[in-house]
Short mmCIF file of C-alpha atoms and ligand atoms in Angstrom, two decimals:
data_model
loop_
_atom_site.label_atom_id
_atom_site.label_comp_id
_atom_site.label_asym_id
_atom_site.label_seq_id
_atom_site.Cartn_x
_atom_site.Cartn_y
_atom_site.Cartn_z
CA UNK A 1 -33.21 54.12 12.50
CA UNK A 2 -31.78 53.38 16.34
CA UNK A 3 -32.74 50.35 17.89
CA UNK A 4 -33.39 47.99 14.86
CA UNK A 5 -29.81 48.68 13.16
CA UNK A 6 -27.82 45.64 12.33
CA UNK A 7 -24.43 45.86 10.76
CA UNK A 8 -22.25 43.41 9.61
CA UNK A 9 -18.32 42.81 8.52
CA UNK A 10 -18.03 40.06 6.19
CA UNK A 11 -14.69 38.60 5.33
CA UNK A 12 -13.49 36.05 2.87
CA UNK A 13 -10.73 34.09 4.87
CA UNK A 14 -8.58 34.50 1.66
CA UNK A 15 -6.08 35.56 4.31
CA UNK A 16 -5.10 37.49 7.19
CA UNK A 17 -6.71 41.43 8.09
CA UNK A 18 -4.45 43.95 6.25
CA UNK A 19 -4.18 47.69 6.78
CA UNK A 20 -7.35 47.64 4.02
CA UNK A 21 -9.43 45.10 5.15
CA UNK A 22 -9.28 46.80 8.89
CA UNK A 23 -10.69 50.06 7.54
CA UNK A 24 -14.18 48.33 6.13
CA UNK A 25 -13.91 46.51 9.63
CA UNK A 26 -13.70 49.67 12.10
CA UNK A 27 -16.20 51.38 9.81
CA UNK A 28 -19.19 48.46 10.08
CA UNK A 29 -18.26 47.97 13.44
CA UNK A 30 -18.60 52.18 14.60
CA UNK A 31 -21.99 53.07 12.16
CA UNK A 32 -22.87 50.35 14.71
CA UNK A 33 -22.24 51.42 17.74
CA UNK A 34 -22.91 55.41 16.51
CA UNK A 35 -26.55 53.96 15.82
CA UNK A 36 -26.16 52.13 19.09
CA UNK A 37 -26.95 48.98 16.67
CA UNK A 38 -26.17 45.34 16.52
CA UNK A 39 -22.57 44.17 15.13
CA UNK A 40 -22.04 40.85 13.11
CA UNK A 41 -19.41 39.17 11.28
CA UNK A 42 -19.82 36.97 8.96
CA UNK A 43 -17.02 34.05 7.00
CA UNK A 44 -17.18 34.80 3.25
CA UNK A 45 -15.84 31.28 2.44
CA UNK A 46 -17.96 30.29 -0.53
CA UNK A 47 -15.35 30.28 -2.57
CA UNK A 48 -13.54 27.03 -0.83
CA UNK A 49 -10.91 27.77 -3.49
CA UNK A 50 -9.62 30.85 -2.76
CA UNK A 51 -9.80 30.28 1.15
CA UNK A 52 -7.02 29.88 3.00
CA UNK A 53 -7.04 27.16 6.29
CA UNK A 54 -7.14 29.34 9.63
CA UNK A 55 -7.47 32.38 8.26
CA UNK A 56 -11.23 32.96 9.21
CA UNK A 57 -9.98 32.13 12.94
CA UNK A 58 -7.08 34.63 12.41
CA UNK A 59 -9.22 37.27 11.78
CA UNK A 60 -11.49 36.49 14.47
CA UNK A 61 -8.67 36.90 16.44
CA UNK A 62 -7.12 39.89 14.82
CA UNK A 63 -10.69 41.69 15.17
CA UNK A 64 -10.46 40.82 18.83
CA UNK A 65 -7.37 42.28 19.06
CA UNK A 66 -8.70 44.91 18.51
CA UNK A 67 -11.69 45.01 20.52
CA UNK A 68 -14.09 44.75 17.84
CA UNK A 69 -16.03 42.12 19.15
CA UNK A 70 -19.43 40.38 16.93
CA UNK A 71 -22.51 40.81 19.52
CA UNK A 72 -23.14 36.96 17.66
CA UNK A 73 -21.03 34.03 17.06
CA UNK A 74 -20.08 34.39 13.67
CA UNK A 75 -22.02 32.72 10.86
CA UNK A 76 -19.84 31.01 8.22
CA UNK A 77 -21.71 30.87 4.88
CA UNK A 78 -19.91 27.20 3.69
CA UNK A 79 -22.68 25.75 6.32
CA UNK A 80 -25.53 27.69 4.83
CA UNK A 81 -25.83 26.16 1.17
CA UNK A 82 -29.53 25.00 2.07
CA UNK A 83 -30.37 28.63 2.27
CA UNK A 84 -29.22 29.67 -1.38
CA UNK A 85 -30.67 26.59 -2.58
CA UNK A 86 -34.00 27.00 -1.49
CA UNK A 87 -33.28 31.02 -2.87
CA UNK A 88 -32.26 29.60 -6.14
CA UNK A 89 -35.36 27.18 -6.34
CA UNK A 90 -37.59 30.19 -5.62
CA UNK A 91 -35.56 32.21 -8.09
CA UNK A 92 -35.94 29.76 -10.62
CA UNK A 93 -39.65 29.27 -9.81
CA UNK A 94 -40.42 32.90 -9.85
CA UNK A 95 -38.74 33.20 -13.13
CA UNK A 96 -35.93 35.33 -12.44
CA UNK A 97 -32.66 32.65 -12.94
CA UNK A 98 -32.39 30.14 -15.86
CA UNK A 99 -29.40 27.16 -15.81
CA UNK A 100 -26.73 27.68 -18.55
CA UNK A 101 -24.38 25.47 -20.53
CA UNK A 102 -21.91 28.02 -21.65
CA UNK A 103 -18.51 27.80 -21.39
CA UNK A 104 -15.92 30.93 -21.24
CA UNK A 105 -15.25 29.72 -24.59
CA UNK A 106 -18.72 29.78 -25.70
CA UNK A 107 -19.43 33.39 -24.12
CA UNK A 108 -16.06 34.50 -26.15
CA UNK A 109 -17.18 32.97 -29.46
CA UNK A 110 -20.68 34.61 -29.47
CA UNK A 111 -19.95 37.92 -28.08
CA UNK A 112 -17.08 37.84 -30.80
CA UNK A 113 -20.27 36.80 -33.06
CA UNK A 114 -22.18 39.93 -31.80
CA UNK A 115 -19.07 41.99 -32.24
CA UNK A 116 -19.44 43.21 -28.64
CA UNK A 117 -16.82 43.79 -26.00
CA UNK A 118 -15.85 41.56 -24.29
CA UNK A 119 -14.58 42.20 -20.80
CA UNK A 120 -15.37 44.26 -17.50
CA UNK A 121 -13.41 44.17 -14.53
CA UNK A 122 -11.93 40.92 -16.76
CA UNK A 123 -15.45 38.99 -16.49
CA UNK A 124 -17.38 38.69 -19.89
CA UNK A 125 -20.83 40.23 -20.07
CA UNK A 126 -22.86 37.51 -20.91
CA UNK A 127 -24.43 37.31 -24.28
CA UNK A 128 -27.80 35.91 -23.11
CA UNK A 129 -27.11 32.88 -25.14
CA UNK A 130 -29.11 30.04 -22.95
CA UNK A 131 -31.85 32.44 -22.16
CA UNK A 132 -34.86 31.07 -23.40
CA UNK A 133 -33.37 27.31 -23.25
CA UNK A 134 -30.24 25.24 -23.23
CA UNK A 135 -30.73 23.47 -26.79
CA UNK A 136 -29.81 20.18 -25.57
CA UNK A 137 -26.54 20.89 -23.87
CA UNK A 138 -26.35 20.19 -20.14
CA UNK A 139 -26.44 23.29 -17.45
CA UNK A 140 -23.05 24.41 -16.22
CA UNK A 141 -24.09 27.33 -13.96
CA UNK A 142 -27.70 29.09 -13.27
CA UNK A 143 -27.98 32.94 -13.76
CA UNK A 144 -30.14 35.92 -13.10
CA UNK A 145 -32.01 37.08 -15.86
CA UNK A 146 -31.89 40.89 -15.63
CA UNK A 147 -34.19 43.33 -17.85
CA UNK A 148 -33.80 46.26 -19.44
CA UNK A 149 -34.03 48.70 -16.55
CA UNK A 150 -31.70 51.31 -14.40
CA UNK A 151 -31.05 50.17 -11.17
CA UNK A 152 -30.33 53.56 -8.97
CA UNK A 153 -29.29 53.50 -5.35
CA UNK A 154 -27.91 56.32 -2.66
CA UNK A 155 -24.40 55.41 -0.76
CA UNK A 156 -24.09 57.66 2.05
CA UNK A 157 -20.43 58.93 0.96
CA UNK A 158 -20.20 58.71 -2.72
CA UNK A 159 -23.79 60.22 -3.44
CA UNK A 160 -26.11 58.92 -6.13
CA UNK A 161 -25.26 56.00 -8.10
CA UNK A 162 -26.90 53.60 -11.00
CA UNK A 163 -25.65 51.02 -13.34
CA UNK A 164 -27.79 49.52 -16.23
CA UNK A 165 -27.26 45.67 -14.79
CA UNK A 166 -28.32 43.84 -18.06
CA UNK A 167 -26.05 46.42 -20.19
CA UNK A 168 -22.98 46.46 -18.35
CA UNK A 169 -23.11 42.80 -17.01
CA UNK A 170 -25.31 41.07 -18.02
CA UNK A 171 -27.28 37.94 -16.77
CA UNK A 172 -24.96 37.26 -13.82
CA UNK A 173 -24.04 33.65 -12.39
CA UNK A 174 -25.81 32.93 -8.75
CA UNK A 175 -24.29 29.26 -8.98
CA UNK A 176 -21.23 28.49 -10.61
CA UNK A 177 -20.27 25.54 -12.93
CA UNK A 178 -18.11 23.97 -10.31
CA UNK A 179 -21.12 23.99 -7.97
CA UNK A 180 -20.27 26.67 -6.01
CA UNK A 181 -22.17 29.43 -4.62
CA UNK A 182 -21.42 32.74 -6.31
CA UNK A 183 -20.47 36.29 -3.96
CA UNK A 184 -23.83 37.31 -5.12
CA UNK A 185 -26.18 35.38 -4.30
CA UNK A 186 -24.98 34.29 -0.87
CA UNK A 187 -24.12 37.82 0.31
CA UNK A 188 -28.24 39.06 -0.60
CA UNK A 189 -29.72 35.33 1.20
CA UNK A 190 -27.42 36.27 4.35
CA UNK A 191 -27.64 39.88 4.61
CA UNK A 192 -32.08 39.05 4.31
CA UNK A 193 -31.61 36.34 6.74
CA UNK A 194 -29.67 38.21 9.12
CA UNK A 195 -31.98 41.09 8.37
CA UNK A 196 -28.60 43.49 7.84
CA UNK A 197 -30.30 47.48 7.85
CA UNK A 198 -26.57 48.93 6.48
CA UNK A 199 -24.38 47.74 4.70
CA UNK A 200 -20.38 49.19 5.69
CA UNK A 201 -18.07 47.72 3.22
CA UNK A 202 -14.89 48.62 1.02
CA UNK A 203 -15.69 50.75 -2.40
CA UNK A 204 -14.16 47.58 -4.29
CA UNK A 205 -17.49 46.28 -3.57
CA UNK A 206 -19.52 49.35 -4.67
CA UNK A 207 -19.72 47.88 -8.30
CA UNK A 208 -22.05 45.07 -6.83
CA UNK A 209 -24.27 46.86 -5.56
CA UNK A 210 -27.25 47.38 -8.18
CA UNK A 211 -27.19 43.25 -9.48
CA UNK A 212 -27.91 42.65 -4.88
CA UNK A 213 -30.47 44.97 -5.26
CA UNK A 214 -31.99 43.49 -8.50
CA UNK A 215 -31.57 40.21 -6.33
CA UNK A 216 -32.85 41.74 -2.97
CA UNK A 217 -35.87 42.86 -5.35
CA UNK A 218 -36.70 39.21 -7.17
CA UNK A 219 -36.65 37.81 -3.33
CA UNK A 220 -38.58 40.20 -1.77
CA UNK A 221 -35.98 41.52 0.68
CA UNK A 222 -35.47 45.19 1.65
CA UNK A 223 -32.66 47.20 0.63
CA UNK A 224 -30.59 47.95 3.43
CA UNK A 225 -28.24 51.46 3.23
CA UNK A 226 -25.03 51.29 1.71
CA UNK A 227 -21.51 53.28 2.34
CA UNK A 228 -18.78 52.43 0.63
CA UNK A 229 -15.39 53.18 2.68
CA UNK A 230 -12.16 54.59 0.75
CA UNK A 231 -9.88 51.88 0.17
CA UNK A 232 -6.08 51.79 1.53
CA UNK A 233 -3.63 51.87 -1.93
CA UNK A 234 -0.57 50.10 -2.53
CA UNK A 235 2.64 50.65 -3.39
CA UNK A 236 1.45 50.32 -7.42
CA UNK A 237 -1.50 53.04 -6.33
CA UNK A 238 -4.03 49.82 -6.63
CA UNK A 239 -6.38 48.73 -3.53
CA UNK A 240 -3.84 47.40 -1.33
CA UNK A 241 -4.07 43.22 -1.37
CA UNK A 242 -1.36 40.41 -0.47
CA UNK A 243 -0.64 40.52 -4.42
CA UNK A 244 1.03 43.90 -3.28
CA UNK A 245 2.66 43.75 -0.07
CA UNK A 246 0.05 44.16 2.28
CA UNK A 247 1.04 42.85 5.88
CA UNK A 248 -1.07 41.03 7.98
CA UNK A 249 -2.17 43.20 11.11
CA UNK A 250 0.30 43.00 14.41
CA UNK A 251 -1.48 42.03 16.90
CA UNK A 252 1.12 43.57 19.28
CA UNK A 253 -0.22 47.46 18.72
CA UNK A 254 -3.87 47.06 17.62
CA UNK A 255 -4.09 50.89 18.32
CA UNK A 256 -1.56 51.93 15.91
CA UNK A 257 -3.29 49.46 13.29
CA UNK A 258 -6.74 51.03 14.43
CA UNK A 259 -5.52 54.14 14.15
CA UNK A 260 -3.86 53.68 10.13
CA UNK A 261 -7.68 52.91 9.46
CA UNK A 262 -9.15 55.71 11.23
CA UNK A 263 -6.53 57.74 9.52
CA UNK A 264 -8.34 56.41 6.37
CA UNK A 265 -11.43 57.24 7.47
CA UNK A 266 -11.04 60.67 8.11
CA UNK A 267 -10.67 60.26 11.75
CA UNK A 268 -8.34 62.18 14.26
CA UNK A 269 -5.45 60.06 15.85
CA UNK A 270 -6.21 59.17 19.41
CA UNK A 271 -3.83 57.42 22.52
CA UNK A 272 -4.46 55.90 25.22
CA UNK A 273 -6.16 52.67 25.28
CA UNK A 274 -8.11 50.72 22.84
CA UNK A 275 -11.07 51.12 24.55
CA UNK A 276 -10.68 55.47 24.64
CA UNK A 277 -10.05 55.59 21.38
CA UNK A 278 -12.85 53.63 19.95
CA UNK A 279 -15.24 55.60 22.15
CA UNK A 280 -13.87 59.20 20.57
CA UNK A 281 -13.98 57.63 16.88
CA UNK A 282 -17.78 56.85 17.98
CA UNK A 283 -18.79 60.69 18.89
CA UNK A 284 -16.76 61.63 16.02
CA UNK A 285 -18.41 59.42 14.11
CA UNK A 286 -22.19 60.65 14.98
CA UNK A 287 -20.96 64.27 14.91
CA UNK A 288 -19.76 63.00 10.76
CA UNK A 289 -23.11 61.82 10.11
CA UNK A 290 -25.15 63.51 12.32
CA UNK A 291 -26.16 60.56 14.25
CA UNK A 292 -28.10 61.68 17.17
CA UNK A 293 -26.58 60.79 20.66
CA UNK A 294 -27.65 58.01 23.30
N1 LIG B 1 -16.51 38.57 1.80
C1 LIG B 1 -16.47 39.72 0.67
C2 LIG B 1 -15.30 40.40 0.49
O1 LIG B 1 -14.24 39.73 1.91
C3 LIG B 1 -16.91 41.50 1.60
C4 LIG B 1 -18.80 41.52 1.18
C5 LIG B 1 -19.90 42.34 1.87
O2 LIG B 1 -18.61 43.24 2.57
O3 LIG B 1 -20.71 42.25 0.71
O4 LIG B 1 -14.57 41.14 -0.45
#
């Protein structure tokens, strides 16, 4: 990997960084630095109704307070619609994407008629109604055409992973009925355009990886390496989030916040300056992943 390593942290600006999101930020930064690589930040503000005004700026300030400084100015997904459109056009041209006229209700009814289970993580497994045409109905969304295949991939922490996307997820949405770009398409297009070689992010996102690999293949993009980091759990035992009491990071004591994140990553606690702590963790990271020293 060496000089060709490019990593990223890709927060959705739905609120400030909290103890859970700092784990992914720190891990992606450490992995990039330990490989002598570059580290980028991408603001994933495609799902505009969920974005909170000012949250992206707060996140960047929080990262800076922790001395996690990107090597290039951050890119904002809300400004990159033309790239997503180009990718969708190509997928349609190559037969990998098709328009869909189904509402949620239509999908529920079709699944019920087939006697199939409805939900997976709160999402409906699309029964493929519009695969062979809209039957005169108006297009609402665009979907990726999955196939009868198992996607195998490797996670540096979780080991070998696999998913039969067609069966477990179904033909997934690329552009939503409300016109917004879906996370799956935006993230794959941007990781490709930015030349990301290693994706380091929270374990809650691991389940998206097979879908993203299918999109990479359909768009002729190289599949990066993957490392999904441990989650910080809230008081209710679920992933820490604003909904279960995550507090924004305290910018007055960045070392304390970083030590908590480092602890989740199995790294030793540090005292002294933030710079010294980050240096010590880089060395530990290199050792635990057997990376060569500079
Ligand atoms: N924007 C996504 C999130 O904050 C992360 C995307 C990714 O790292 O692939 O949950």
